[in-house]
Coordinates of N, CA, C and O in Angstrom, one line a residue:
X1 N 0.8 -1.2 0.0 CA 0.0 0.0 0.0 C 0.9 1.2 0.0 O 1.8 1.3 0.8
X2 N 0.6 2.2 -0.9 CA 1.3 3.4 -1.0 C 0.4 4.6 -0.6 O -0.7 4.7 -1.1
X3 N 0.8 5.4 0.3 CA 0.1 6.6 0.7 C 0.8 7.8 0.1 O 2.0 7.9 0.1
X4 N -0.1 8.7 -0.4 CA 0.4 9.9 -1.1 C -0.1 11.1 -0.4 O -1.3 11.2 -0.1
X5 N 0.7 12.1 -0.2 CA 0.2 13.3 0.5 C 0.7 14.6 -0.3 O 2.0 14.8 -0.3
X6 N -0.2 15.3 -0.8 CA 0.1 16.5 -1.6 C 0.3 17.7 -0.6 O -0.3 17.8 0.4
X7 N 1.1 18.7 -1.1 CA 1.2 20.0 -0.4 C 1.6 21.0 -1.4 O 2.0 20.7 -2.5
X8 N 1.6 22.3 -1.0 CA 2.0 23.4 -1.8 C 1.0 24.1 -2.5 O 1.3 25.1 -3.2
X9 N -0.3 23.7 -2.5 CA -1.3 24.4 -3.2 C -1.6 25.7 -2.5 O -1.1 26.0 -1.4
X10 N -2.4 26.6 -3.1 CA -2.7 27.9 -2.6 C -3.2 28.8 -3.7 O -3.6 28.4 -4.8
X11 N -3.2 30.1 -3.4 CA -3.6 31.1 -4.3 C -2.4 31.8 -4.9 O -1.4 32.0 -4.2
X12 N -2.4 32.0 -6.2 CA -1.3 32.6 -6.9 C -1.9 33.5 -8.0 O -3.0 33.2 -8.6
X13 N -1.2 34.5 -8.4 CA -1.6 35.4 -9.5 C -1.2 34.8 -10.8 O -0.1 34.1 -10.9
X14 N -1.9 35.0 -11.8 CA -1.6 34.6 -13.1 C -0.2 35.2 -13.5 O 0.1 36.3 -13.2
X15 N 0.7 34.3 -14.1 CA 2.0 34.7 -14.4 C 3.0 34.5 -13.3 O 4.2 34.7 -13.6
X16 N 2.6 34.1 -12.2 CA 3.5 33.8 -11.1 C 4.0 32.4 -11.2 O 4.2 31.9 -12.2
X17 N 4.3 31.8 -10.0 CA 4.8 30.4 -10.0 C 4.3 29.8 -8.7 O 4.1 30.4 -7.7
X18 N 4.3 28.4 -8.7 CA 3.9 27.6 -7.6 C 4.5 26.3 -7.7 O 4.6 25.7 -8.8
X19 N 4.9 25.7 -6.6 CA 5.4 24.3 -6.6 C 4.5 23.4 -5.8 O 4.3 23.6 -4.6
X20 N 4.0 22.3 -6.4 CA 3.3 21.3 -5.7 C 4.2 20.2 -5.4 O 5.1 19.8 -6.2
X21 N 4.0 19.6 -4.2 CA 4.8 18.4 -3.8 C 3.9 17.2 -3.4 O 2.8 17.5 -3.0
X22 N 4.4 16.0 -3.6 CA 3.6 14.8 -3.3 C 4.6 13.9 -2.6 O 5.5 13.3 -3.3
X23 N 4.5 13.6 -1.3 CA 5.3 12.7 -0.6 C 4.7 11.3 -0.7 O 3.5 11.1 -0.4
X24 N 5.5 10.3 -1.1 CA 5.1 8.9 -1.2 C 5.6 8.1 0.0 O 6.8 8.2 0.3
X25 N 4.7 7.3 0.6 CA 5.2 6.5 1.8 C 5.6 5.1 1.2 O 4.9 4.2 1.3
X26 N 6.8 5.1 0.6 CA 7.3 3.9 0.0 C 8.8 3.9 0.2 O 9.4 5.0 0.2
X27 N 9.4 2.7 0.3 CA 10.9 2.7 0.5 C 11.6 3.2 -0.7 O 12.8 3.7 -0.6
X28 N 11.0 3.2 -1.9 CA 11.7 3.6 -3.1 C 10.7 4.1 -4.1 O 10.1 3.3 -4.8
X29 N 10.6 5.4 -4.2 CA 9.7 6.0 -5.2 C 10.2 5.7 -6.7 O 9.4 6.0 -7.6
X30 N 11.4 5.3 -6.8 CA 11.9 5.0 -8.2 C 11.2 3.9 -8.8 O 11.2 3.8 -10.1
X31 N 10.5 3.1 -8.1 CA 9.7 2.0 -8.6 C 8.3 2.4 -9.0 O 7.5 1.6 -9.5
X32 N 7.9 3.7 -8.8 CA 6.6 4.2 -9.1 C 6.6 5.0 -10.4 O 7.5 5.8 -10.6
X33 N 5.5 4.8 -11.2 CA 5.2 5.7 -12.3 C 4.2 6.6 -11.7 O 3.2 6.2 -11.1
X34 N 4.4 7.9 -11.8 CA 3.5 8.9 -11.0 C 3.0 10.0 -12.0 O 3.6 10.3 -13.0
X35 N 1.9 10.6 -11.5 CA 1.4 11.7 -12.3 C 0.6 12.7 -11.5 O 0.3 12.4 -10.3
X36 N 0.4 13.8 -12.1 CA -0.5 14.8 -11.5 C -1.8 14.9 -12.4 O -1.7 15.0 -13.6
X37 N -2.9 15.0 -11.7 CA -4.2 15.2 -12.3 C -4.8 16.4 -11.6 O -4.5 16.8 -10.5
X38 N -5.9 16.9 -12.3 CA -6.6 18.0 -11.7 C -8.1 17.9 -12.0 O -8.4 17.3 -13.1
X39 N -8.9 18.5 -11.2 CA -10.3 18.5 -11.4 C -10.9 19.8 -11.0 O -10.8 20.2 -9.8
X40 N -11.5 20.5 -11.9 CA -12.1 21.8 -11.7 C -13.6 21.5 -11.4 O -14.1 20.5 -11.8
X41 N -14.3 22.4 -10.7 CA -15.7 22.2 -10.4 C -16.5 22.0 -11.6 O -16.4 22.7 -12.6
X42 N -17.3 20.9 -11.6 CA -18.2 20.6 -12.8 C -17.5 20.0 -13.9 O -18.1 19.7 -15.0
X43 N -16.2 19.6 -13.8 CA -15.5 19.0 -14.9 C -14.9 17.7 -14.5 O -14.8 17.4 -13.3
X44 N -14.5 16.9 -15.4 CA -13.9 15.6 -15.1 C -12.5 15.8 -14.7 O -11.8 16.7 -15.1
X45 N -12.0 14.8 -14.0 CA -10.6 14.8 -13.6 C -9.7 14.6 -14.9 O -10.0 13.6 -15.7
X46 N -8.7 15.4 -15.1 CA -7.9 15.2 -16.3 C -6.4 15.2 -15.9 O -6.0 15.7 -14.9
X47 N -5.6 14.5 -16.8 CA -4.2 14.4 -16.6 C -3.5 15.7 -16.9 O -3.9 16.4 -17.8
X48 N -2.5 16.0 -16.1 CA -1.7 17.2 -16.3 C -0.3 16.8 -16.7 O 0.2 17.4 -17.7
X49 N 0.4 16.0 -16.0 CA 1.7 15.5 -16.3 C 2.0 14.2 -15.7 O 1.4 13.8 -14.7
X50 N 2.8 13.4 -16.4 CA 3.1 12.0 -16.0 C 4.6 11.8 -16.1 O 5.3 12.4 -17.0
X51 N 5.2 11.1 -15.1 CA 6.7 10.8 -15.2 C 6.8 9.3 -15.0 O 6.4 8.7 -14.0
X52 N 7.5 8.7 -16.0 CA 7.7 7.2 -16.0 C 8.8 6.9 -15.0 O 9.6 7.8 -14.6
X53 N 9.0 5.6 -14.7 CA 10.0 5.2 -13.8 C 11.4 5.5 -14.3 O 12.3 5.8 -13.5
X54 N 11.5 5.5 -15.6 CA 12.8 5.8 -16.2 C 13.0 7.3 -16.5 O 14.1 7.7 -17.1
X55 N 12.0 8.1 -16.1 CA 12.2 9.5 -16.2 C 11.5 10.2 -17.4 O 11.5 11.4 -17.5
X56 N 11.0 9.4 -18.4 CA 10.3 10.0 -19.5 C 9.0 10.8 -19.0 O 8.4 10.3 -18.1
X57 N 8.8 11.9 -19.6 CA 7.6 12.7 -19.1 C 6.6 12.9 -20.2 O 7.0 12.9 -21.4
X58 N 5.4 13.1 -19.8 CA 4.3 13.5 -20.8 C 3.5 14.6 -20.2 O 3.3 14.7 -19.0
X59 N 3.1 15.6 -21.0 CA 2.4 16.7 -20.5 C 1.1 16.9 -21.4 O 1.1 16.7 -22.6
X60 N 0.1 17.4 -20.7 CA -1.1 17.8 -21.4 C -0.7 19.1 -22.2 O 0.1 19.9 -21.8
X61 N -1.3 19.2 -23.4 CA -1.0 20.3 -24.3 C -1.3 21.7 -23.6 O -0.6 22.6 -23.8
X62 N -2.2 21.7 -22.7 CA -2.6 23.0 -22.0 C -1.5 23.5 -21.1 O -1.5 24.7 -20.7
X63 N -0.6 22.6 -20.6 CA 0.4 23.0 -19.7 C 1.8 22.9 -20.3 O 2.8 23.3 -19.6
X64 N 1.9 22.3 -21.4 CA 3.3 22.1 -22.0 C 4.0 23.4 -22.2 O 3.4 24.4 -22.6
X65 N 5.2 23.5 -21.7 CA 6.0 24.7 -21.8 C 5.9 25.6 -20.6 O 6.7 26.5 -20.4
X66 N 4.9 25.3 -19.7 CA 4.7 26.1 -18.5 C 4.9 25.3 -17.2 O 5.5 25.8 -16.3
X67 N 4.6 24.0 -17.2 CA 4.7 23.2 -16.0 C 5.8 22.2 -16.2 O 6.1 21.7 -17.4
X68 N 6.4 21.8 -15.1 CA 7.5 20.8 -15.2 C 7.2 19.8 -14.1 O 7.1 20.1 -12.9
X69 N 7.2 18.5 -14.4 CA 7.1 17.4 -13.5 C 8.4 16.8 -13.2 O 9.2 16.7 -14.1
X70 N 8.7 16.5 -12.0 CA 10.0 15.9 -11.6 C 9.8 15.0 -10.4 O 8.8 15.1 -9.7
X71 N 10.7 14.1 -10.2 CA 10.6 13.2 -9.0 C 12.0 13.1 -8.4 O 13.0 12.8 -9.1
X72 N 12.1 13.2 -7.1 CA 13.3 13.1 -6.3 C 13.2 11.7 -5.6 O 12.5 11.6 -4.6
X73 N 13.8 10.7 -6.2 CA 13.7 9.3 -5.7 C 14.3 9.2 -4.3 O 13.8 8.4 -3.5
X74 N 15.3 10.0 -4.0 CA 15.9 9.9 -2.7 C 15.0 10.4 -1.6 O 15.0 9.9 -0.5
X75 N 14.2 11.4 -1.9 CA 13.2 11.9 -1.0 C 11.8 11.3 -1.2 O 10.9 11.7 -0.4
X76 N 11.7 10.4 -2.1 CA 10.3 9.8 -2.4 C 9.3 10.9 -2.6 O 8.2 10.8 -2.1
X77 N 9.6 11.9 -3.4 CA 8.7 13.1 -3.5 C 8.6 13.4 -5.0 O 9.6 13.5 -5.7
X78 N 7.3 13.6 -5.4 CA 7.0 14.1 -6.8 C 6.7 15.6 -6.7 O 6.2 16.1 -5.7
X79 N 7.1 16.3 -7.7 CA 6.9 17.7 -7.8 C 6.2 18.1 -9.1 O 6.2 17.5 -10.1
X80 N 5.5 19.3 -9.0 CA 5.0 19.9 -10.2 C 5.3 21.4 -10.0 O 4.7 22.1 -9.2
X81 N 6.2 21.9 -10.9 CA 6.5 23.3 -10.9 C 5.6 24.0 -11.9 O 5.6 23.7 -13.1
X82 N 4.7 24.9 -11.4 CA 3.7 25.6 -12.2 C 4.2 27.0 -12.5 O 4.2 27.8 -11.6
X83 N 4.7 27.2 -13.7 CA 5.2 28.5 -14.1 C 4.2 29.2 -15.0 O 3.5 28.5 -15.8
X84 N 4.0 30.5 -14.9 CA 3.0 31.2 -15.7 C 1.6 30.6 -15.6 O 1.0 30.3 -16.7
X85 N 1.1 30.3 -14.4 CA -0.2 29.7 -14.4 C -1.2 30.7 -14.9 O -1.1 31.9 -14.8
X86 N -2.4 30.1 -15.3 CA -3.5 30.9 -15.8 C -4.7 30.6 -15.0 O -4.8 29.5 -14.3
X87 N -5.7 31.4 -15.0 CA -6.9 31.2 -14.3 C -7.6 29.8 -14.6 O -8.2 29.2 -13.8
X88 N -7.4 29.4 -15.9 CA -7.9 28.0 -16.3 C -7.2 26.9 -15.5 O -7.7 25.8 -15.6
X89 N -6.1 27.2 -14.9 CA -5.4 26.1 -14.1 C -6.0 25.9 -12.8 O -5.6 25.0 -12.0
X90 N -7.0 26.8 -12.4 CA -7.6 26.6 -11.1 C -8.3 25.3 -11.0 O -9.2 25.0 -11.8
X91 N -8.0 24.5 -10.0 CA -8.5 23.2 -9.8 C -7.9 22.5 -8.6 O -6.9 23.0 -8.0
X92 N -8.6 21.4 -8.1 CA -8.0 20.6 -7.1 C -7.0 19.7 -7.9 O -7.3 19.1 -8.9
X93 N -5.8 19.7 -7.4 CA -4.7 18.9 -8.0 C -4.4 17.7 -7.2 O -4.2 17.7 -6.0
X94 N -4.3 16.5 -7.9 CA -4.1 15.2 -7.2 C -2.8 14.6 -7.7 O -2.5 14.6 -8.9
X95 N -2.2 13.9 -6.8 CA -1.0 13.1 -7.1 C -1.5 11.6 -7.2 O -2.4 11.2 -6.5
X96 N -1.0 10.9 -8.2 CA -1.4 9.5 -8.4 C -0.1 8.7 -8.7 O 0.8 9.2 -9.2
X97 N -0.2 7.4 -8.3 CA 0.9 6.5 -8.5 C 0.5 5.1 -8.9 O -0.6 4.6 -8.5
X98 N 1.4 4.4 -9.6 CA 1.2 3.0 -9.9 C 2.6 2.3 -9.8 O 3.6 2.9 -10.1
X99 N 2.5 1.0 -9.5 CA 3.8 0.3 -9.5 C 4.3 -0.2 -10.8 O 5.4 -0.8 -10.9
X100 N 3.5 0.0 -11.9 CA 3.9 -0.4 -13.2 C 5.0 0.6 -13.7 O 4.9 1.8 -13.3
X101 N 5.9 0.2 -14.5 CA 7.0 1.1 -15.0 C 6.5 2.2 -15.9 O 7.2 3.2 -16.0
X102 N 5.4 2.0 -16.5 CA 4.9 3.1 -17.4 C 3.4 3.4 -17.1 O 2.7 2.5 -16.6
X103 N 3.0 4.6 -17.4 CA 1.6 5.0 -17.1 C 1.3 6.1 -18.1 O 2.1 6.7 -18.7
X104 N 0.0 6.4 -18.1 CA -0.5 7.4 -19.0 C -1.6 8.2 -18.4 O -1.6 8.4 -17.2
X105 N -2.5 8.7 -19.2 CA -3.6 9.6 -18.7 C -4.8 8.8 -18.1 O -5.7 9.4 -17.6
X106 N -4.8 7.5 -18.3 CA -6.0 6.7 -17.9 C -6.0 6.6 -16.3 O -5.2 6.0 -15.7
X107 N -7.0 7.2 -15.8 CA -7.1 7.2 -14.3 C -7.2 5.8 -13.7 O -6.7 5.6 -12.6
X108 N -7.7 4.9 -14.4 CA -7.9 3.5 -13.9 C -6.5 2.8 -13.8 O -6.4 1.8 -13.1
X109 N -5.5 3.4 -14.4 CA -4.1 2.8 -14.2 C -3.6 3.0 -12.9 O -2.6 2.4 -12.5
X110 N -4.1 4.0 -12.1 CA -3.5 4.4 -10.9 C -4.3 3.9 -9.7 O -5.4 4.4 -9.4
X111 N -3.8 3.0 -8.9 CA -4.5 2.5 -7.7 C -4.3 3.4 -6.5 O -5.0 3.3 -5.5
X112 N -3.3 4.3 -6.6 CA -3.0 5.1 -5.4 C -3.2 6.6 -5.7 O -2.7 7.1 -6.7
X113 N -3.9 7.3 -4.8 CA -4.2 8.7 -5.0 C -4.1 9.4 -3.7 O -4.3 8.9 -2.6
X114 N -3.6 10.7 -3.8 CA -3.6 11.5 -2.7 C -5.0 12.2 -2.5 O -5.9 12.0 -3.3
X115 N -5.1 13.0 -1.4 CA -6.3 13.7 -1.1 C -6.5 15.0 -1.9 O -7.6 15.5 -2.0
X116 N -5.5 15.5 -2.5 CA -5.6 16.7 -3.4 C -5.2 17.9 -2.7 O -5.2 18.0 -1.4
X117 N -4.7 18.9 -3.5 CA -4.4 20.2 -2.9 C -5.0 21.2 -3.9 O -4.8 21.1 -5.1
X118 N -5.6 22.3 -3.4 CA -6.3 23.2 -4.2 C -5.3 24.3 -4.7 O -4.5 24.8 -4.0
X119 N -5.5 24.6 -6.0 CA -4.7 25.7 -6.6 C -5.7 26.6 -7.2 O -6.6 26.3 -8.0
X120 N -5.6 27.9 -6.8 CA -6.5 28.9 -7.3 C -5.6 30.0 -8.0 O -4.7 30.6 -7.3
X121 N -5.9 30.3 -9.2 CA -5.1 31.3 -10.0 C -6.0 32.5 -10.3 O -7.0 32.3 -10.9
X122 N -5.6 33.6 -9.8 CA -6.4 34.8 -10.0 C -5.8 35.7 -11.2 O -4.5 35.7 -11.4
X123 N -6.6 36.3 -11.9 CA -6.2 37.1 -13.0 C -5.7 38.5 -12.6 O -6.0 39.0 -11.5

């Protein structure tokens, strides 16, 4: 069983920056394929960024060039650096993980989820 705990959410102005963190309760996060998802009110949960166990990354078109996903295996922590956020990025952001070496946008691939951290971007 893997427990995930997000932190770092809050309010930020458009064009600023914010870093989200997700701590994983596992002896080695290097074995996890992990991703960030988000859900705005009235909308479905969508993928934001994914990082494979070997480090390959995938980004949603809406955040490509602005957000960066990274993982510190020594600290068992996943990060999402949100640069130049927009009001459309306002959502509850969730960390997710799977023990498979590769993963994608399909929510069903992820058995482990955090409780979420709210990000609000003001214009």
